Amino acid sequence: MNHRYSRQELFSPIGKAGQQQISTKHTLIIGMGALGSGSAEALVRAGIGQLTIVDRDYVEWSNLQRQQLYTEEDAINRLPKVIAAKSRLTAINSSVEVKAIIADASVEELEGLAHGVDLIIDATDNFETRMILNDVSQKLGVPWIYGACVGSYGISYTIIPEKTPCLVCLLENVPLGGLTCDTAGIISPSVNMVVSHQMSEALKILVGDFDSLRKKLVSFDLWKNQFSEIQVDRLKKSSCQSCGTERTYPYLSFENQTKTAVLCGRDSVQIRPSVLIERDLETLERLLANHEGVVQRNPYLLSYTVSQHRLVVFKDGRVLVHGTKDISEAKALYHRYLG
Ligand SMILES: [Zn+2]
């Protein structure tokens, strides 16, 4: 038990003092898919003090190939990812305080969750969330580490408020691959490589060694054996709406953020009610039992299968409609069965 962190303490840039630092820090991870699982496990093993994990989804069979925290049992039980992750993470290191949030990382959610946090890890699969995250980071002065991967490709960059350009500055100048919703598939080594880049930067930030940060945008393609680093400091713009001298934080004020979204690489649409309200899943189960179709429920979500569609209802009112990419068809199913 006492020797738990001995190898990490022997690593001189961390040492006993650094280890002490790590144990007092709080990190927020947005998304608990492949990147989120890898980062969460690395941080928990490294002895982070507190970890908050946020995800809107539940475990499916297609996740098991690369999302290292999850098991077949989690997929069979359709456990929300953060619930399955928390139990695995706590089994790995019981001294870490892990907070699991089942939610869509919307503006309201993110701003609240990022308060008082030392570092944010981007493990989302969509650009809308990253833009919100970027503004929250600038507004609260919390560093964040961007990461994305698709196929055998991956990319990462560390954003330090007041020091480096932000994601908006970069977007206007650098083609950031791997950002679009893609059905090209993915292999786990690309995930692990992005996680390695994100986590080495995370450790530097957590021990306060800012001089050692990479300061470059890194990208790679493991199948094509390509690596590249781009120096991007000069891309910081004083006119940037997110990190410049006169900021408006445009992505925090978008009241018209999409309430429906086609999920990345999946035959699914998410519908988010404009006001999140707690749904009584037990009552809903009774109501749906009068319809044709199959209802299943666990403490976190209700799943309703009817013909080739499946509707998954979360307690916060969100609904995933599987079996279509068509938003109006998804809405029609939503209104027919869920009011
Ligand atoms: Zn900027």
GROMACS .gro file of C-alpha atoms and ligand atoms in nm:
model
  340
    1MET     CA    1   0.000   0.000   0.000
    2ASN     CA    2   0.277   0.243   0.096
    3HIS     CA    3   0.467   0.149  -0.216
    4ARG     CA    4   0.176   0.208  -0.445
    5TYR     CA    5   0.330   0.513  -0.616
    6SER     CA    6   0.698   0.426  -0.562
    7ARG     CA    7   0.781   0.391  -0.934
    8GLN     CA    8   0.613   0.719  -1.021
    9GLU     CA    9   0.793   0.895  -0.733
   10LEU     CA   10   1.126   0.755  -0.854
   11PHE     CA   11   1.066   0.934  -1.182
   12SER     CA   12   1.249   1.255  -1.093
   13PRO     CA   13   1.029   1.514  -1.274
   14ILE     CA   14   0.746   1.396  -1.048
   15GLY     CA   15   0.916   1.282  -0.726
   16LYS     CA   16   0.748   1.272  -0.385
   17ALA     CA   17   0.652   1.640  -0.410
   18GLY     CA   18   0.482   1.587  -0.746
   19GLN     CA   19   0.300   1.282  -0.619
   20GLN     CA   20   0.170   1.489  -0.329
   21GLN     CA   21   0.049   1.752  -0.581
   22ILE     CA   22  -0.131   1.493  -0.792
   23SER     CA   23  -0.317   1.362  -0.488
   24THR     CA   24  -0.469   1.706  -0.423
   25LYS     CA   25  -0.591   1.769  -0.780
   26HIS     CA   26  -0.934   1.740  -0.936
   27THR     CA   27  -0.972   1.648  -1.304
   28LEU     CA   28  -1.288   1.654  -1.513
   29ILE     CA   29  -1.322   1.414  -1.808
   30ILE     CA   30  -1.588   1.491  -2.068
   31GLY     CA   31  -1.693   1.171  -2.241
   32MET     CA   32  -1.633   0.815  -2.124
   33GLY     CA   33  -1.590   0.638  -2.455
   34ALA     CA   34  -1.251   0.509  -2.564
   35LEU     CA   35  -1.044   0.820  -2.484
   36GLY     CA   36  -1.230   0.881  -2.157
   37SER     CA   37  -1.182   0.524  -2.037
   38GLY     CA   38  -0.809   0.536  -2.108
   39SER     CA   39  -0.759   0.874  -1.942
   40ALA     CA   40  -0.969   0.789  -1.639
   41GLU     CA   41  -0.778   0.468  -1.576
   42ALA     CA   42  -0.442   0.644  -1.615
   43LEU     CA   43  -0.537   0.922  -1.373
   44VAL     CA   44  -0.682   0.688  -1.114
   45ARG     CA   45  -0.374   0.465  -1.125
   46ALA     CA   46  -0.152   0.774  -1.099
   47GLY     CA   47  -0.328   0.870  -0.776
   48ILE     CA   48  -0.538   1.172  -0.872
   49GLY     CA   49  -0.733   1.315  -0.575
   50GLN     CA   50  -1.072   1.362  -0.740
   51LEU     CA   51  -1.212   1.265  -1.075
   52THR     CA   52  -1.544   1.374  -1.225
   53ILE     CA   53  -1.661   1.177  -1.527
   54VAL     CA   54  -1.946   1.282  -1.755
   55ASP     CA   55  -2.115   1.082  -2.030
   56ARG     CA   56  -2.460   1.061  -2.183
   57ASP     CA   57  -2.449   0.707  -2.313
   58TYR     CA   58  -2.463   0.346  -2.200
   59VAL     CA   59  -2.235   0.051  -2.274
   60GLU     CA   60  -2.294  -0.140  -2.599
   61TRP     CA   61  -2.121  -0.443  -2.752
   62SER     CA   62  -1.949  -0.234  -3.018
   63ASN     CA   63  -1.771  -0.040  -2.740
   64LEU     CA   64  -1.586  -0.341  -2.596
   65GLN     CA   65  -1.322  -0.355  -2.871
   66ARG     CA   66  -1.153  -0.036  -2.743
   67GLN     CA   67  -1.326   0.109  -2.434
   68GLN     CA   68  -1.101  -0.053  -2.179
   69LEU     CA   69  -1.308  -0.010  -1.863
   70TYR     CA   70  -1.613  -0.203  -1.980
   71THR     CA   71  -1.709  -0.570  -1.977
   72GLU     CA   72  -1.966  -0.795  -2.147
   73GLU     CA   73  -2.179  -0.778  -1.835
   74ASP     CA   74  -2.196  -0.397  -1.862
   75ALA     CA   75  -2.318  -0.429  -2.222
   76ILE     CA   76  -2.577  -0.694  -2.133
   77ASN     CA   77  -2.709  -0.473  -1.850
   78ARG     CA   78  -2.693  -0.158  -2.064
   79LEU     CA   79  -2.523   0.022  -1.778
   80PRO     CA   80  -2.460   0.393  -1.824
   81LYS     CA   81  -2.091   0.427  -1.905
   82VAL     CA   82  -2.012   0.646  -1.606
   83ILE     CA   83  -2.174   0.397  -1.366
   84ALA     CA   84  -1.981   0.102  -1.509
   85ALA     CA   85  -1.663   0.314  -1.519
   86LYS     CA   86  -1.697   0.432  -1.162
   87SER     CA   87  -1.726   0.081  -1.024
   88ARG     CA   88  -1.421  -0.034  -1.223
   89LEU     CA   89  -1.217   0.277  -1.133
   90THR     CA   90  -1.298   0.245  -0.764
   91ALA     CA   91  -1.191  -0.121  -0.774
   92ILE     CA   92  -0.858  -0.009  -0.923
   93ASN     CA   93  -0.795   0.265  -0.666
   94SER     CA   94  -1.038   0.304  -0.377
   95SER     CA   95  -0.871   0.619  -0.244
   96VAL     CA   96  -0.979   0.829  -0.545
   97GLU     CA   97  -1.304   1.019  -0.514
   98VAL     CA   98  -1.490   0.944  -0.838
   99LYS     CA   99  -1.803   1.140  -0.922
  100ALA     CA  100  -2.017   0.993  -1.203
  101ILE     CA  101  -2.254   1.223  -1.394
  102ILE     CA  102  -2.502   1.079  -1.646
  103ALA     CA  103  -2.566   1.381  -1.866
  104ASP     CA  104  -2.523   1.544  -2.199
  105ALA     CA  105  -2.234   1.788  -2.162
  106SER     CA  106  -2.444   2.097  -2.238
  107VAL     CA  107  -2.351   2.456  -2.150
  108GLU     CA  108  -2.536   2.453  -1.817
  109GLU     CA  109  -2.384   2.122  -1.714
  110LEU     CA  110  -2.029   2.202  -1.821
  111GLU     CA  111  -1.998   2.542  -1.660
  112GLY     CA  112  -2.118   2.404  -1.328
  113LEU     CA  113  -1.895   2.098  -1.340
  114ALA     CA  114  -1.579   2.287  -1.437
  115HIS     CA  115  -1.585   2.520  -1.136
  116GLY     CA  116  -1.294   2.451  -0.901
  117VAL     CA  117  -1.146   2.186  -1.129
  118ASP     CA  118  -0.768   2.187  -1.204
  119LEU     CA  119  -0.778   2.029  -1.549
  120ILE     CA  120  -1.030   1.921  -1.813
  121ILE     CA  121  -0.973   1.628  -2.049
  122ASP     CA  122  -1.154   1.631  -2.382
  123ALA     CA  123  -1.279   1.283  -2.461
  124THR     CA  124  -1.592   1.380  -2.651
  125ASP     CA  125  -1.685   1.262  -2.997
  126ASN     CA  126  -1.826   1.589  -3.124
  127PHE     CA  127  -1.722   1.938  -3.205
  128GLU     CA  128  -2.019   2.115  -3.055
  129THR     CA  129  -1.915   2.003  -2.707
  130ARG     CA  130  -1.550   2.091  -2.768
  131MET     CA  131  -1.641   2.450  -2.854
  132ILE     CA  132  -1.841   2.485  -2.532
  133LEU     CA  133  -1.555   2.324  -2.341
  134ASN     CA  134  -1.310   2.569  -2.500
  135ASP     CA  135  -1.516   2.870  -2.384
  136VAL     CA  136  -1.567   2.729  -2.034
  137SER     CA  137  -1.190   2.674  -2.006
  138GLN     CA  138  -1.116   3.033  -2.110
  139LYS     CA  139  -1.383   3.181  -1.887
  140LEU     CA  140  -1.278   2.990  -1.574
  141GLY     CA  141  -0.904   2.981  -1.649
  142VAL     CA  142  -0.884   2.600  -1.644
  143PRO     CA  143  -0.642   2.422  -1.882
  144TRP     CA  144  -0.784   2.157  -2.115
  145ILE     CA  145  -0.632   1.892  -2.337
  146TYR     CA  146  -0.788   1.837  -2.674
  147GLY     CA  147  -0.780   1.488  -2.821
  148ALA     CA  148  -0.950   1.306  -3.107
  149CYS     CA  149  -0.901   0.993  -3.311
  150VAL     CA  150  -1.053   0.807  -3.600
  151GLY     CA  151  -0.926   0.505  -3.796
  152SER     CA  152  -0.550   0.493  -3.734
  153TYR     CA  153  -0.530   0.871  -3.702
  154GLY     CA  154  -0.509   1.080  -3.386
  155ILE     CA  155  -0.450   1.441  -3.280
  156SER     CA  156  -0.390   1.628  -2.955
  157TYR     CA  157  -0.316   1.978  -2.828
  158THR     CA  158  -0.286   2.130  -2.481
  159ILE     CA  159  -0.466   2.459  -2.424
  160ILE     CA  160  -0.353   2.683  -2.136
  161PRO     CA  161  -0.570   2.996  -2.089
  162GLU     CA  162  -0.378   3.324  -2.129
  163LYS     CA  163  -0.076   3.138  -2.271
  164THR     CA  164  -0.155   2.927  -2.577
  165PRO     CA  165  -0.396   2.983  -2.864
  166CYS     CA  166  -0.738   2.832  -2.799
  167LEU     CA  167  -0.928   2.586  -3.017
  168VAL     CA  168  -1.111   2.865  -3.200
  169CYS     CA  169  -0.776   3.031  -3.288
  170LEU     CA  170  -0.648   2.699  -3.423
  171LEU     CA  171  -0.961   2.612  -3.616
  172GLU     CA  172  -0.934   2.920  -3.832
  173ASN     CA  173  -0.585   2.824  -3.942
  174VAL     CA  174  -0.508   2.456  -3.911
  175PRO     CA  175  -0.697   2.170  -4.072
  176LEU     CA  176  -0.790   1.965  -3.768
  177GLY     CA  177  -0.859   1.616  -3.899
  178GLY     CA  178  -1.052   1.356  -3.710
  179LEU     CA  179  -1.312   1.607  -3.604
  180THR     CA  180  -1.596   1.516  -3.824
  181CYS     CA  181  -1.847   1.249  -3.755
  182ASP     CA  182  -1.695   0.950  -3.921
  183THR     CA  183  -1.786   0.595  -3.999
  184ALA     CA  184  -1.433   0.497  -4.094
  185GLY     CA  185  -1.405   0.287  -3.780
  186ILE     CA  186  -1.120   0.294  -3.534
  187ILE     CA  187  -0.842   0.072  -3.401
  188SER     CA  188  -0.749   0.076  -3.034
  189PRO     CA  189  -0.380   0.174  -3.082
  190SER     CA  190  -0.490   0.516  -3.210
  191VAL     CA  191  -0.692   0.561  -2.894
  192ASN     CA  192  -0.402   0.457  -2.672
  193MET     CA  193  -0.164   0.690  -2.853
  194VAL     CA  194  -0.390   0.992  -2.808
  195VAL     CA  195  -0.444   0.897  -2.443
  196SER     CA  196  -0.063   0.874  -2.397
  197HIS     CA  197  -0.020   1.224  -2.537
  198GLN     CA  198  -0.305   1.363  -2.329
  199MET     CA  199  -0.195   1.191  -2.009
  200SER     CA  200   0.172   1.288  -2.023
  201GLU     CA  201   0.062   1.649  -2.066
  202ALA     CA  202  -0.189   1.602  -1.784
  203LEU     CA  203   0.080   1.479  -1.543
  204LYS     CA  204   0.299   1.780  -1.627
  205ILE     CA  205   0.010   2.017  -1.555
  206LEU     CA  206  -0.088   1.837  -1.235
  207VAL     CA  207   0.265   1.861  -1.091
  208GLY     CA  208   0.297   2.222  -1.211
  209ASP     CA  209   0.575   2.157  -1.464
  210PHE     CA  210   0.439   2.392  -1.733
  211ASP     CA  211   0.781   2.443  -1.895
  212SER     CA  212   0.783   2.080  -2.003
  213LEU     CA  213   0.454   2.098  -2.194
  214ARG     CA  214   0.474   2.006  -2.563
  215LYS     CA  215   0.348   2.343  -2.692
  216LYS     CA  216   0.282   2.192  -3.035
  217LEU     CA  217  -0.015   2.037  -3.207
  218VAL     CA  218   0.069   1.671  -3.254
  219SER     CA  219  -0.095   1.432  -3.500
  220PHE     CA  220  -0.016   1.087  -3.633
  221ASP     CA  221  -0.134   0.803  -3.849
  222LEU     CA  222  -0.020   0.472  -3.707
  223TRP     CA  223  -0.113   0.268  -4.015
  224LYS     CA  224   0.064   0.501  -4.256
  225ASN     CA  225   0.357   0.553  -4.014
  226GLN     CA  226   0.322   0.929  -4.020
  227PHE     CA  227   0.392   1.171  -3.739
  228SER     CA  228   0.375   1.546  -3.736
  229GLU     CA  229   0.407   1.835  -3.496
  230ILE     CA  230   0.297   2.188  -3.575
  231GLN     CA  231   0.422   2.494  -3.392
  232VAL     CA  232   0.107   2.696  -3.332
  233ASP     CA  233   0.191   2.968  -3.072
  234ARG     CA  234   0.179   3.246  -3.329
  235LEU     CA  235  -0.181   3.154  -3.413
  236LYS     CA  236  -0.311   3.311  -3.091
  237LYS     CA  237  -0.532   3.599  -3.199
  238SER     CA  238  -0.606   3.905  -2.987
  239SER     CA  239  -0.931   3.938  -3.183
  240CYS     CA  240  -1.047   3.586  -3.086
  241GLN     CA  241  -1.399   3.587  -2.941
  242SER     CA  242  -1.307   3.309  -2.700
  243CYS     CA  243  -0.955   3.398  -2.577
  244GLY     CA  244  -0.883   3.750  -2.712
  245THR     CA  245  -0.896   4.092  -2.551
  246GLU     CA  246  -1.269   4.145  -2.602
  247ARG     CA  247  -1.434   3.816  -2.538
  248THR     CA  248  -1.794   3.718  -2.585
  249TYR     CA  249  -1.759   3.343  -2.523
  250PRO     CA  250  -1.987   3.282  -2.821
  251TYR     CA  251  -2.039   2.912  -2.753
  252LEU     CA  252  -2.173   2.976  -2.403
  253SER     CA  253  -2.439   3.217  -2.519
  254PHE     CA  254  -2.586   3.000  -2.793
  255GLU     CA  255  -2.928   2.947  -2.647
  256ASN     CA  256  -3.028   2.771  -2.964
  257GLN     CA  257  -2.791   2.480  -2.918
  258THR     CA  258  -2.918   2.176  -3.098
  259LYS     CA  259  -3.182   1.995  -2.906
  260THR     CA  260  -3.158   1.707  -3.148
  261ALA     CA  261  -2.837   1.553  -3.273
  262VAL     CA  262  -2.751   1.264  -3.501
  263LEU     CA  263  -2.497   1.061  -3.307
  264CYS     CA  264  -2.151   1.019  -3.451
  265GLY     CA  265  -2.109   0.708  -3.664
  266ARG     CA  266  -2.428   0.552  -3.534
  267ASP     CA  267  -2.773   0.497  -3.670
  268SER     CA  268  -2.916   0.705  -3.384
  269VAL     CA  269  -3.063   1.043  -3.296
  270GLN     CA  270  -3.055   1.206  -2.954
  271ILE     CA  271  -3.350   1.421  -2.849
  272ARG     CA  272  -3.296   1.649  -2.554
  273PRO     CA  273  -3.596   1.828  -2.402
  274SER     CA  274  -3.542   2.205  -2.380
  275VAL     CA  275  -3.572   2.183  -2.004
  276LEU     CA  276  -3.425   1.878  -1.839
  277ILE     CA  277  -3.686   1.720  -1.620
  278GLU     CA  278  -3.665   1.405  -1.416
  279ARG     CA  279  -3.862   1.123  -1.579
  280ASP     CA  280  -4.033   0.861  -1.369
  281LEU     CA  281  -3.915   0.550  -1.549
  282GLU     CA  282  -4.138   0.318  -1.350
  283THR     CA  283  -4.455   0.500  -1.455
  284LEU     CA  284  -4.332   0.516  -1.813
  285GLU     CA  285  -4.270   0.141  -1.806
  286ARG     CA  286  -4.631   0.079  -1.704
  287LEU     CA  287  -4.765   0.309  -1.976
  288LEU     CA  288  -4.553   0.149  -2.248
  289ALA     CA  289  -4.653  -0.200  -2.139
  290ASN     CA  290  -4.995  -0.127  -2.296
  291HIS     CA  291  -4.836  -0.078  -2.639
  292GLU     CA  292  -4.689  -0.342  -2.867
  293GLY     CA  293  -4.311  -0.367  -2.830
  294VAL     CA  294  -4.072  -0.472  -2.555
  295VAL     CA  295  -3.992  -0.262  -2.247
  296GLN     CA  296  -3.684  -0.314  -2.031
  297ARG     CA  297  -3.571  -0.101  -1.740
  298ASN     CA  298  -3.269  -0.070  -1.510
  299PRO     CA  299  -3.226   0.195  -1.236
  300TYR     CA  300  -3.079   0.445  -1.486
  301LEU     CA  301  -3.265   0.405  -1.811
  302LEU     CA  302  -3.557   0.248  -1.990
  303SER     CA  303  -3.529   0.077  -2.324
  304TYR     CA  304  -3.832   0.033  -2.551
  305THR     CA  305  -3.803  -0.174  -2.868
  306VAL     CA  306  -4.074  -0.142  -3.129
  307SER     CA  307  -4.036  -0.282  -3.485
  308GLN     CA  308  -3.685  -0.187  -3.604
  309HIS     CA  309  -3.649   0.104  -3.362
  310ARG     CA  310  -3.530   0.124  -3.005
  311LEU     CA  311  -3.595   0.422  -2.780
  312VAL     CA  312  -3.375   0.462  -2.475
  313VAL     CA  313  -3.505   0.705  -2.213
  314PHE     CA  314  -3.278   0.848  -1.944
  315LYS     CA  315  -3.391   0.985  -1.609
  316ASP     CA  316  -3.301   1.342  -1.712
  317GLY     CA  317  -3.552   1.321  -1.998
  318ARG     CA  318  -3.306   1.261  -2.282
  319VAL     CA  319  -3.401   1.001  -2.538
  320LEU     CA  320  -3.182   0.812  -2.782
  321VAL     CA  321  -3.371   0.687  -3.085
  322HIS     CA  322  -3.181   0.398  -3.245
  323GLY     CA  323  -3.251   0.265  -3.592
  324THR     CA  324  -3.273   0.597  -3.775
  325LYS     CA  325  -3.057   0.894  -3.875
  326ASP     CA  326  -3.363   1.093  -3.973
  327ILE     CA  327  -3.439   1.362  -3.715
  328SER     CA  328  -3.804   1.404  -3.811
  329GLU     CA  329  -3.866   1.030  -3.799
  330ALA     CA  330  -3.698   1.020  -3.456
  331LYS     CA  331  -3.916   1.306  -3.334
  332ALA     CA  332  -4.229   1.133  -3.461
  333LEU     CA  333  -4.141   0.817  -3.267
  334TYR     CA  334  -4.064   1.027  -2.961
  335HIS     CA  335  -4.402   1.199  -2.971
  336ARG     CA  336  -4.594   0.881  -3.048
  337TYR     CA  337  -4.462   0.684  -2.754
  338LEU     CA  338  -4.328   0.934  -2.504
  339GLY     CA  339  -4.567   1.226  -2.533
  340ZN      ZN  340  -0.866   3.193  -2.923
   0.00000   0.00000   0.00000
